[in-house]
Amino acid sequence: MSAPAANIAIGIDVGGTAIKGGLVETDGCILERRSIPTNPVEGVDHVLGRIAAMVGDLANHAASLGRAISGVGVGVPGTIRHATGIVEAPPNLPGWKNVPVVARLCWLTAQRVVLENDANAAALGEFLCGAGRGTKDMVMLTLGTGVGGGIIANGNLFRGELENAGELGHMIVAPGGRLCGCGQRGCLEAYSSATQTAARVIERIKRGEPSSLTPLVESGQEISAEQIVAAADEGDALAADAWRETCLHLAVGCINIQHMLNPQRIVLAGGMSAAGAKLLNLVEQLISENCSRMLGPLPVVGLAELGNDAGLVGAALVAMKTV
Amino acid sequence: MSAPAANIAIGIDVGGTAIKGGLVETDGCILERRSIPTNPVEGVDHVLGRIAAMVGDLANHAASLGRAISGVGVGVPGTIRHATGIVEAPPNLPGWKNVPVVARLCWLTAQRVVLENDANAAALGEFLCGAGRGTKDMVMLTLGTGVGGGIIANGNLFRGELENAGELGHMIVAPGGRLCGCGQRGCLEAYSSATQTAARVIERIKRGEPSSLTPLVESGQEISAEQIVAAADEGDALAADAWRETCLHLAVGCINIQHMLNPQRIVLAGGMSAAGAKLLNLVEQLISENCSRMLGPLPVVGLAELGNDAGLVGAALVAMKTV
């Protein structure tokens, strides 16, 4: 008699732009993956229905492999309530307000559903299976549509009194500065998310500043961080300046995290971390230029190892961890 | 036979300006107190010798009351190493570098000596005997010569990987702004310490801005936060503007603490907290004006109850807690 294969979990990562799903092993390995656009304008019901369909599809695939599903972990942006499984009011999912995600998805999928803040889930993924392996204190910044944060202290997610600690993207790093989706001015997210990095470039081009990216903007195409970095490398002054501004605010964020929490490692994750060394090297240089050595060593910053999959893997690990 | 009186501890709070000492009961009550100027320019040996003399004096007083001393807790600014009892390089004690405070004071006083960061000690004091009673998560900002911070998470001091978490005064709230004693620009401390609040007023008066505080500045006297607040109340525009700037940066600090750590309470302590409602009300107003409600409730901010004694009481409680 052979031992039964270990259980796997379904991870769902609900972003402002895309919903990603996958069948995930206990070691973080993704057996099968799916991705659909979020389209939050279609309304909560529509989005939840499509998530449920994705869960059903992945569960069927697991059955075809002869593997059992231990649960579904769902990572969503914004504040959640663990006790009730409710998502409060995520800034990047307009129209979502006090949505009982756990109850709704349980009913729609007939699976055990566990909810977690997306950045917390991603942090747990990197901590257990990626760049945080071997540490006990890690902070992660997720650079995507927004800037999420996750704090691991002494091996556990640090959630705070009302479960909304770790909202590191809404640290104010430029008082009176750019308006953020959350309503505050000068948030880290208002400068250093992938979306706001592109938005700052587009605003400046539309104000008439010269840039090699102008044709892209005029044709209405989206601009990625990689395109901005590539333009900067080719001598585009606007792209270089905007990218430096993104990295400077990230550096200030890392310095503040270091002085407040003194973690072993700060991990940069999310879509924009695909810029790799171009991101890490400039952030490290700007930390070195702006952080006091009188207060202890400089923060140790690294890139996520699970890349864009951290949220998906972490959501599945949340479901496994709470079996 | 009557029960022996409970032990008491000696608390010593080493600030940039004054060294305060006291005989402290387990409930935080101070039986006897001493205070001397720090005069760090006299050198480490001289300062440690005067601390030892203060400890001897307080121990004699305890003996005269028939009370036993359970230990001496010493709170010092800057980074410390618990394992070795060494103070690394406090920005506000020039000339102190890797000073083995525990070893030196043990030898000089023949008492058990325990070392703690001053702001951590003060936070523990307020948490156990003051404004934090009944909470399990509390963050304290100590507004004195510098701005110190202490984080209590789940009932314990949160120290971080290298024991220098909680350096909240060196959170950068104005990138590229005023130079801080730590070498960074735009730290919370560079705006919102008592010393830097006065320094900003003095700089502006010396640049020729009119103020009712000009005669004080010209006579070379020190200016207190209370004097700045009083001048603002009497219509002094410069004093009002400077005080608002102090409180605005404090509000940004509190907003950042809330989004990062989501504690039950943020407590304002240290010399400048003597400004009382004039401090608290303006900080609360500026939080309300600048903090997003989409991310959860506004931070709950209160004044320290132990006032200027939190560091002294906390240092003694650290000694009691580690018996």
Coordinates of N, CA, C and O in Angstrom, one line a residue, chain A residues 132-292:
Chain A
G132 N 12.5 34.7 2.5 CA 12.6 34.8 3.9 C 13.0 33.5 4.6 O 13.1 33.5 5.9
R133 N 13.3 32.4 3.9 CA 13.6 31.1 4.5 C 14.8 31.4 5.4 O 15.8 32.0 5.0
G134 N 14.8 30.8 6.6 CA 15.9 30.9 7.5 C 15.9 32.2 8.4 O 16.7 32.3 9.3
T135 N 14.9 33.1 8.2 CA 14.8 34.3 9.1 C 13.6 34.0 10.0 O 12.8 33.1 9.9
K136 N 13.6 34.9 11.1 CA 12.4 34.8 11.9 C 11.6 36.2 11.9 O 10.5 36.3 12.3
D137 N 12.3 37.2 11.4 CA 11.7 38.5 11.3 C 11.9 39.0 9.9 O 13.0 39.2 9.4
M138 N 10.8 39.2 9.1 CA 10.9 39.7 7.7 C 9.8 40.7 7.4 O 8.7 40.5 8.0
V139 N 10.1 41.7 6.7 CA 9.0 42.6 6.2 C 9.0 42.6 4.7 O 10.1 42.5 4.1
M140 N 7.8 42.5 4.1 CA 7.8 42.5 2.7 C 7.0 43.7 2.1 O 5.9 44.0 2.7
L141 N 7.5 44.3 1.1 CA 6.7 45.3 0.3 C 6.3 44.7 -1.0 O 7.2 44.3 -1.8
T142 N 5.0 44.8 -1.3 CA 4.5 44.2 -2.6 C 4.2 45.4 -3.5 O 3.3 46.2 -3.2
L143 N 5.0 45.4 -4.6 CA 4.9 46.6 -5.5 C 4.1 46.2 -6.8 O 4.6 45.6 -7.7
G144 N 2.8 46.5 -6.8 CA 1.9 46.1 -7.9 C 1.0 47.3 -8.2 O 1.5 48.4 -8.3
T145 N -0.3 47.0 -8.4 CA -1.2 48.1 -8.6 C -1.1 49.1 -7.4 O -1.1 50.3 -7.6
G146 N -1.0 48.5 -6.2 CA -0.7 49.3 -5.0 C 0.6 48.9 -4.4 O 1.4 48.2 -5.0
V147 N 0.8 49.4 -3.2 CA 2.0 48.9 -2.4 C 1.5 48.3 -1.2 O 0.9 49.0 -0.3
G148 N 1.6 47.0 -1.1 CA 1.1 46.3 0.1 C 2.3 46.0 1.0 O 3.5 46.1 0.6
G149 N 2.0 45.6 2.2 CA 3.0 45.2 3.2 C 2.7 44.0 4.0 O 1.5 43.8 4.2
G150 N 3.6 43.3 4.5 CA 3.4 42.2 5.4 C 4.6 42.1 6.3 O 5.7 42.3 6.0
I151 N 4.2 41.9 7.6 CA 5.2 41.9 8.7 C 5.2 40.5 9.3 O 4.2 40.1 9.8
I152 N 6.4 39.8 9.3 CA 6.5 38.6 10.0 C 7.4 38.9 11.2 O 8.6 39.3 11.0
A153 N 6.9 38.7 12.4 CA 7.7 38.9 13.6 C 7.7 37.7 14.4 O 6.6 37.1 14.7
N154 N 8.9 37.2 14.7 CA 9.1 36.0 15.5 C 8.3 34.8 14.8 O 7.7 34.0 15.5
G155 N 8.3 34.7 13.5 CA 7.8 33.6 12.8 C 6.3 33.7 12.5 O 5.8 32.8 11.8
N156 N 5.6 34.7 12.9 CA 4.2 34.8 12.7 C 3.8 36.1 12.0 O 4.5 37.1 12.2
L157 N 2.7 36.1 11.3 CA 2.2 37.4 10.8 C 1.8 38.3 11.9 O 1.2 37.9 12.9
F158 N 2.3 39.6 11.8 CA 1.9 40.6 12.8 C 0.7 41.3 12.3 O 0.8 42.1 11.3
R159 N -0.4 41.2 13.0 CA -1.7 41.7 12.4 C -2.1 43.0 13.1 O -2.9 43.8 12.6
G160 N -1.7 43.2 14.4 CA -2.1 44.4 15.1 C -3.5 44.3 15.7 O -4.2 43.3 15.4
E161 N -3.9 45.3 16.5 CA -5.1 45.2 17.3 C -6.3 45.0 16.5 O -7.2 44.2 16.8
L162 N -6.5 45.7 15.4 CA -7.7 45.5 14.5 C -7.4 44.8 13.2 O -8.1 45.1 12.2
E163 N -6.3 44.0 13.2 CA -6.0 43.3 12.1 C -5.6 44.1 10.8 O -5.7 43.6 9.7
N164 N -5.3 45.4 11.0 CA -4.8 46.1 9.8 C -3.4 46.7 10.0 O -3.1 47.7 9.5
A165 N -2.5 46.0 10.8 CA -1.1 46.3 10.7 C -0.5 46.0 9.4 O -1.2 45.3 8.6
G166 N 0.6 46.5 9.1 CA 1.3 46.1 7.8 C 0.9 46.8 6.6 O 1.2 46.4 5.5
E167 N 0.1 47.9 6.8 CA -0.4 48.7 5.6 C 0.8 49.6 5.3 O 0.6 50.9 5.3
L168 N 1.9 49.0 4.9 CA 3.1 49.8 4.7 C 3.1 50.8 3.5 O 3.8 51.8 3.5
G169 N 2.2 50.5 2.5 CA 2.1 51.3 1.4 C 1.4 52.7 1.7 O 1.5 53.6 1.0
H170 N 0.8 52.7 2.9 CA 0.2 54.0 3.3 C 0.9 54.7 4.4 O 0.4 55.6 5.0
M171 N 2.2 54.3 4.6 CA 3.1 55.1 5.3 C 3.3 56.5 4.5 O 3.5 56.4 3.3
I172 N 3.1 57.6 5.2 CA 3.3 58.9 4.5 C 4.8 59.2 4.4 O 5.5 59.3 5.5
V173 N 5.3 59.3 3.2 CA 6.7 59.6 3.0 C 7.0 60.9 2.4 O 8.1 61.4 2.2
A174 N 5.9 61.6 2.0 CA 6.0 62.9 1.4 C 4.7 63.7 1.8 O 3.8 63.9 1.0
P175 N 4.7 64.2 3.1 CA 3.5 64.9 3.6 C 3.1 66.0 2.6 O 3.9 66.8 2.1
G176 N 1.8 66.1 2.3 CA 1.3 67.1 1.4 C 1.5 66.7 -0.1 O 1.2 67.5 -1.0
G177 N 2.1 65.5 -0.3 CA 2.4 65.1 -1.7 C 1.3 64.6 -2.5 O 0.1 65.0 -2.3
R178 N 1.6 63.6 -3.4 CA 0.6 63.1 -4.3 C -0.6 62.5 -3.6 O -0.4 61.8 -2.6
L179 N -1.8 62.6 -4.2 CA -3.0 62.1 -3.6 C -3.0 60.5 -3.8 O -2.7 60.1 -5.0
C180 N -3.2 59.8 -2.8 CA -3.2 58.3 -2.9 C -4.7 57.8 -3.0 O -5.6 58.5 -2.7
G181 N -4.9 56.6 -3.5 CA -6.2 56.0 -3.6 C -6.9 55.9 -2.3 O -8.1 55.9 -2.2
C182 N -6.2 55.9 -1.2 CA -6.8 55.8 0.1 C -7.3 57.1 0.7 O -7.9 57.2 1.7
G183 N -7.0 58.2 0.0 CA -7.4 59.5 0.4 C -6.3 60.4 1.1 O -6.5 61.6 1.2
Q184 N -5.3 59.7 1.5 CA -4.2 60.5 2.1 C -3.3 61.1 1.0 O -3.4 60.7 -0.1
R185 N -2.5 62.0 1.4 CA -1.5 62.6 0.5 C -0.1 62.1 0.9 O 0.2 62.0 2.1
G186 N 0.7 61.8 -0.2 CA 2.1 61.5 0.1 C 2.4 60.1 0.6 O 3.5 59.8 1.1
C187 N 1.5 59.1 0.4 CA 1.7 57.7 0.7 C 2.8 57.2 -0.1 O 3.0 57.5 -1.3
L188 N 3.6 56.2 0.4 CA 4.5 55.4 -0.4 C 3.9 54.9 -1.6 O 4.5 54.9 -2.7
E189 N 2.7 54.4 -1.5 CA 2.0 53.8 -2.7 C 1.7 54.8 -3.8 O 1.7 54.5 -5.0
A190 N 1.6 56.1 -3.4 CA 1.3 57.2 -4.4 C 2.5 57.4 -5.3 O 2.4 58.1 -6.3
Y191 N 3.7 56.9 -4.9 CA 4.9 57.1 -5.7 C 5.5 55.8 -6.2 O 6.0 55.8 -7.3
S192 N 5.4 54.7 -5.4 CA 6.3 53.6 -5.7 C 5.5 52.3 -6.1 O 6.1 51.3 -6.2
S193 N 4.2 52.4 -6.3 CA 3.6 51.2 -6.9 C 3.9 51.2 -8.4 O 4.3 52.3 -9.0
A194 N 3.7 50.1 -9.1 CA 4.0 50.0 -10.5 C 3.0 51.0 -11.2 O 3.5 51.8 -12.1
T195 N 1.8 51.0 -10.8 CA 0.8 51.9 -11.4 C 1.2 53.4 -11.3 O 1.1 54.1 -12.3
Q196 N 1.6 53.8 -10.1 CA 1.8 55.2 -9.9 C 3.2 55.6 -10.5 O 3.4 56.8 -10.8
T197 N 4.1 54.7 -10.6 CA 5.4 55.0 -11.3 C 5.0 55.3 -12.8 O 5.5 56.3 -13.3
A198 N 4.2 54.5 -13.4 CA 3.8 54.7 -14.8 C 3.0 56.0 -14.8 O 3.2 56.8 -15.8
A199 N 2.1 56.2 -13.9 CA 1.2 57.4 -13.9 C 2.1 58.7 -13.8 O 1.8 59.7 -14.5
R200 N 3.1 58.7 -13.0 CA 3.9 59.9 -12.9 C 4.7 60.2 -14.3 O 4.8 61.3 -14.7
V201 N 5.1 59.1 -14.9 CA 5.7 59.3 -16.2 C 4.7 59.8 -17.2 O 5.0 60.8 -18.0
I202 N 3.5 59.3 -17.3 CA 2.5 59.7 -18.2 C 2.1 61.1 -18.0 O 2.0 61.9 -18.9
E203 N 1.9 61.5 -16.7 CA 1.6 62.9 -16.4 C 2.6 63.9 -16.9 O 2.3 64.9 -17.5
R204 N 3.9 63.5 -16.7 CA 4.9 64.5 -17.2 C 5.0 64.5 -18.7 O 5.2 65.6 -19.2
I205 N 4.8 63.4 -19.4 CA 4.8 63.4 -20.8 C 3.6 64.3 -21.3 O 3.8 65.1 -22.2
K206 N 2.5 64.1 -20.7 CA 1.3 64.9 -21.1 C 1.5 66.4 -20.8 O 0.8 67.2 -21.4
R207 N 2.3 66.7 -19.8 CA 2.6 68.1 -19.6 C 3.6 68.7 -20.6 O 4.0 69.8 -20.5
G208 N 4.1 67.8 -21.5 CA 5.0 68.3 -22.5 C 6.5 68.0 -22.4 O 7.3 68.4 -23.2
E209 N 6.8 67.2 -21.3 CA 8.3 66.9 -21.1 C 8.7 65.9 -22.2 O 7.9 65.0 -22.5
P210 N 9.8 66.0 -22.8 CA 10.3 65.1 -23.8 C 10.7 63.7 -23.2 O 11.2 63.7 -22.2
S211 N 10.3 62.7 -24.0 CA 10.7 61.3 -23.5 C 10.5 60.3 -24.7 O 9.7 60.5 -25.6
S212 N 11.4 59.3 -24.7 CA 11.3 58.3 -25.7 C 10.0 57.5 -25.6 O 9.6 56.7 -26.4
L213 N 9.4 57.6 -24.4 CA 8.1 56.8 -24.1 C 6.9 57.6 -24.7 O 5.8 57.0 -24.6
T214 N 7.1 58.8 -25.2 CA 5.9 59.6 -25.7 C 5.0 58.8 -26.7 O 3.8 58.8 -26.5
P215 N 5.6 58.1 -27.7 CA 4.7 57.4 -28.7 C 3.8 56.4 -28.0 O 2.7 56.2 -28.3
L216 N 4.4 55.7 -27.0 CA 3.6 54.7 -26.2 C 2.5 55.3 -25.5 O 1.3 54.8 -25.6
V217 N 2.7 56.5 -24.9 CA 1.7 57.2 -24.1 C 0.6 57.7 -25.1 O -0.6 57.6 -24.8
E218 N 1.1 58.3 -26.2 CA 0.1 58.8 -27.2 C -0.8 57.8 -27.8 O -1.9 58.0 -28.2
S219 N -0.2 56.5 -27.9 CA -1.0 55.5 -28.5 C -1.9 54.8 -27.4 O -2.7 53.9 -27.7
G220 N -1.8 55.3 -26.2 CA -2.7 54.9 -25.1 C -2.3 53.5 -24.5 O -3.1 52.9 -23.7
Q221 N -1.1 53.0 -24.8 CA -0.7 51.8 -24.3 C -0.3 51.9 -22.8 O 0.1 53.0 -22.4
E222 N -0.3 50.8 -22.1 CA 0.2 50.8 -20.7 C 1.7 50.9 -20.7 O 2.4 50.4 -21.7
I223 N 2.3 51.4 -19.7 CA 3.8 51.5 -19.6 C 4.2 50.6 -18.4 O 3.6 50.8 -17.3
S224 N 5.1 49.7 -18.5 CA 5.6 48.9 -17.4 C 6.8 49.5 -16.8 O 7.5 50.3 -17.4
A225 N 7.1 49.0 -15.6 CA 8.3 49.4 -14.9 C 9.6 49.0 -15.8 O 10.5 49.8 -15.9
E226 N 9.5 47.9 -16.4 CA 10.6 47.4 -17.2 C 10.9 48.4 -18.4 O 12.0 48.7 -18.7
Q227 N 9.8 48.9 -19.0 CA 9.9 49.8 -20.1 C 10.5 51.1 -19.6 O 11.3 51.8 -20.3
I228 N 10.1 51.6 -18.4 CA 10.7 52.8 -17.9 C 12.2 52.6 -17.6 O 13.0 53.5 -17.9
V229 N 12.5 51.5 -17.0 CA 13.9 51.2 -16.7 C 14.7 51.2 -18.0 O 15.8 51.7 -18.1
A230 N 14.2 50.5 -19.0 CA 14.9 50.4 -20.3 C 15.1 51.7 -20.9 O 16.2 52.0 -21.4
A231 N 14.1 52.6 -20.9 CA 14.2 53.9 -21.4 C 15.3 54.7 -20.7 O 16.1 55.4 -21.3
A232 N 15.3 54.6 -19.3 CA 16.3 55.3 -18.5 C 17.7 54.8 -18.9 O 18.6 55.7 -19.0
D233 N 17.8 53.5 -19.1 CA 19.1 53.0 -19.5 C 19.6 53.5 -20.8 O 20.8 53.7 -21.1
E234 N 18.7 53.9 -21.7 CA 19.0 54.4 -23.0 C 19.1 55.9 -23.0 O 19.2 56.5 -24.0
G235 N 19.1 56.5 -21.8 CA 19.4 57.9 -21.7 C 18.2 58.8 -21.6 O 18.3 60.0 -21.7
D236 N 17.0 58.2 -21.4 CA 15.8 59.1 -21.3 C 15.8 59.7 -19.9 O 15.6 59.0 -18.9
A237 N 16.0 61.0 -19.9 CA 16.1 61.8 -18.6 C 14.8 61.7 -17.8 O 14.9 61.5 -16.5
L238 N 13.7 61.8 -18.4 CA 12.4 61.8 -17.7 C 12.3 60.4 -17.0 O 11.9 60.3 -15.8
A239 N 12.5 59.3 -17.8 CA 12.3 58.0 -17.3 C 13.3 57.8 -16.1 O 12.9 57.2 -15.1
A240 N 14.5 58.2 -16.3 CA 15.5 58.0 -15.2 C 15.1 58.8 -13.9 O 15.2 58.2 -12.8
D241 N 14.6 60.0 -14.1 CA 14.2 60.8 -12.9 C 13.0 60.2 -12.2 O 13.0 60.1 -11.0
A242 N 12.0 59.7 -13.0 CA 10.8 59.1 -12.4 C 11.2 57.8 -11.7 O 10.7 57.5 -10.6
W243 N 12.1 57.0 -12.3 CA 12.5 55.7 -11.7 C 13.2 56.0 -10.4 O 13.0 55.3 -9.4
R244 N 14.1 57.0 -10.4 CA 14.8 57.4 -9.2 C 13.9 57.8 -8.1 O 14.1 57.5 -6.9
E245 N 12.8 58.5 -8.5 CA 11.8 59.0 -7.5 C 11.1 57.8 -6.9 O 10.9 57.7 -5.7
T246 N 10.8 56.8 -7.7 CA 10.1 55.6 -7.2 C 11.1 54.9 -6.2 O 10.6 54.5 -5.1
C247 N 12.3 54.8 -6.6 CA 13.3 54.0 -5.7 C 13.6 54.8 -4.5 O 13.9 54.3 -3.4
L248 N 13.7 56.2 -4.6 CA 14.0 57.0 -3.4 C 12.9 56.9 -2.4 O 13.2 56.7 -1.2
H249 N 11.6 56.9 -2.8 CA 10.5 56.7 -1.8 C 10.5 55.3 -1.2 O 10.3 55.1 0.0
L250 N 10.9 54.3 -2.0 CA 11.0 53.0 -1.5 C 12.2 52.9 -0.5 O 12.0 52.2 0.6
A251 N 13.3 53.6 -0.8 CA 14.4 53.6 0.2 C 14.0 54.2 1.5 O 14.3 53.7 2.6
V252 N 13.2 55.3 1.4 CA 12.8 56.0 2.7 C 11.8 55.0 3.4 O 11.9 54.9 4.6
G253 N 11.0 54.3 2.7 CA 10.1 53.3 3.3 C 10.9 52.3 4.0 O 10.6 51.9 5.2
C254 N 12.0 51.8 3.3 CA 12.8 50.7 3.9 C 13.6 51.2 5.2 O 13.7 50.5 6.2
I255 N 14.0 52.5 5.1 CA 14.7 53.1 6.3 C 13.8 53.2 7.4 O 14.1 52.9 8.6
N256 N 12.5 53.6 7.2 CA 11.6 53.8 8.2 C 11.2 52.4 8.8 O 11.1 52.2 10.1
I257 N 11.1 51.4 8.0 CA 10.8 50.0 8.5 C 11.9 49.6 9.3 O 11.7 49.0 10.4
Q258 N 13.2 49.8 8.9 CA 14.3 49.4 9.7 C 14.3 50.0 11.1 O 14.5 49.3 12.1
H259 N 14.1 51.3 11.1 CA 14.2 52.0 12.4 C 13.0 51.6 13.3 O 13.1 51.6 14.5
M260 N 11.9 51.3 12.7 CA 10.7 51.0 13.5 C 10.8 49.5 14.0 O 10.5 49.2 15.1
L261 N 11.1 48.6 13.0 CA 10.9 47.2 13.3 C 12.2 46.4 13.3 O 12.3 45.3 13.9
N262 N 13.3 46.9 12.7 CA 14.6 46.2 12.7 C 14.5 44.8 12.3 O 14.9 43.9 13.1
P263 N 13.9 44.5 11.2 CA 13.7 43.1 10.8 C 15.1 42.5 10.2 O 16.0 43.3 9.9
Q264 N 15.2 41.2 10.1 CA 16.4 40.6 9.5 C 16.5 40.9 8.0 O 17.6 41.0 7.5
R265 N 15.3 41.0 7.4 CA 15.3 41.2 5.9 C 14.1 41.9 5.5 O 13.0 41.8 6.0
I266 N 14.3 42.8 4.5 CA 13.1 43.5 3.8 C 13.1 42.9 2.4 O 14.1 43.0 1.7
V267 N 12.0 42.4 2.0 CA 11.8 41.7 0.7 C 10.9 42.6 -0.2 O 9.8 42.9 0.2
L268 N 11.4 42.9 -1.4 CA 10.7 43.6 -2.4 C 10.0 42.6 -3.4 O 10.7 41.8 -4.0
A269 N 8.7 42.7 -3.5 CA 7.9 41.7 -4.3 C 6.9 42.4 -5.2 O 6.9 43.6 -5.3
G270 N 6.1 41.6 -5.8 CA 5.0 42.1 -6.7 C 5.5 42.3 -8.1 O 6.7 42.2 -8.4
G271 N 4.6 42.7 -9.0 CA 5.0 42.9 -10.4 C 6.2 43.7 -10.7 O 7.0 43.3 -11.5
M272 N 6.4 44.8 -9.9 CA 7.5 45.7 -10.3 C 8.9 45.1 -9.9 O 9.9 45.5 -10.4
S273 N 8.9 44.0 -9.0 CA 10.1 43.4 -8.6 C 10.7 42.7 -9.8 O 11.9 42.3 -9.8
A274 N 10.0 42.5 -10.9 CA 10.5 41.9 -12.1 C 11.6 42.8 -12.7 O 12.5 42.3 -13.5
A275 N 11.7 44.1 -12.3 CA 12.8 45.0 -12.7 C 14.1 44.5 -12.1 O 15.2 45.0 -12.5
G276 N 14.1 43.6 -11.1 CA 15.3 42.9 -10.6 C 16.4 43.8 -10.1 O 16.1 44.7 -9.3
A277 N 17.6 43.6 -10.6 CA 18.7 44.3 -10.1 C 18.6 45.8 -10.3 O 19.1 46.6 -9.6
K278 N 17.9 46.2 -11.4 CA 17.7 47.6 -11.7 C 16.9 48.3 -10.5 O 17.0 49.5 -10.3
L279 N 16.0 47.5 -9.9 CA 15.3 48.0 -8.8 C 16.1 48.0 -7.5 O 16.4 48.9 -6.8
L280 N 16.7 46.8 -7.2 CA 17.4 46.5 -6.0 C 18.6 47.4 -5.8 O 18.8 48.0 -4.8
N281 N 19.4 47.5 -6.9 CA 20.7 48.3 -6.8 C 20.4 49.7 -6.5 O 21.1 50.3 -5.7
L282 N 19.4 50.3 -7.1 CA 19.2 51.7 -6.9 C 18.5 52.0 -5.5 O 18.9 52.9 -4.8
V283 N 17.7 51.1 -5.1 CA 17.1 51.2 -3.8 C 18.2 51.1 -2.7 O 18.3 51.9 -1.8
E284 N 19.1 50.1 -2.9 CA 20.2 50.0 -2.0 C 21.1 51.2 -1.9 O 21.6 51.6 -0.9
Q285 N 21.4 51.8 -3.1 CA 22.2 52.9 -3.2 C 21.6 54.1 -2.5 O 22.2 54.8 -1.7
L286 N 20.3 54.3 -2.7 CA 19.6 55.4 -2.0 C 19.4 55.2 -0.5 O 19.4 56.2 0.2
I287 N 19.3 54.0 -0.1 CA 19.3 53.7 1.3 C 20.6 54.1 1.9 O 20.7 54.8 2.9
S288 N 21.7 53.7 1.2 CA 23.0 54.0 1.7 C 23.3 55.5 1.8 O 23.9 56.0 2.7
E289 N 22.7 56.2 0.8 CA 22.9 57.7 0.8 C 22.0 58.4 1.9 O 22.3 59.5 2.3
N290 N 20.9 57.8 2.3 CA 20.0 58.5 3.2 C 19.8 57.9 4.6 O 19.1 58.5 5.4
C291 N 20.4 56.8 4.9 CA 20.1 56.1 6.1 C 21.3 56.3 7.1 O 22.5 56.2 6.7
S292 N 21.0 56.7 8.3 CA 22.1 56.9 9.3 C 22.7 55.6 9.7 O 22.0 54.6 10.0

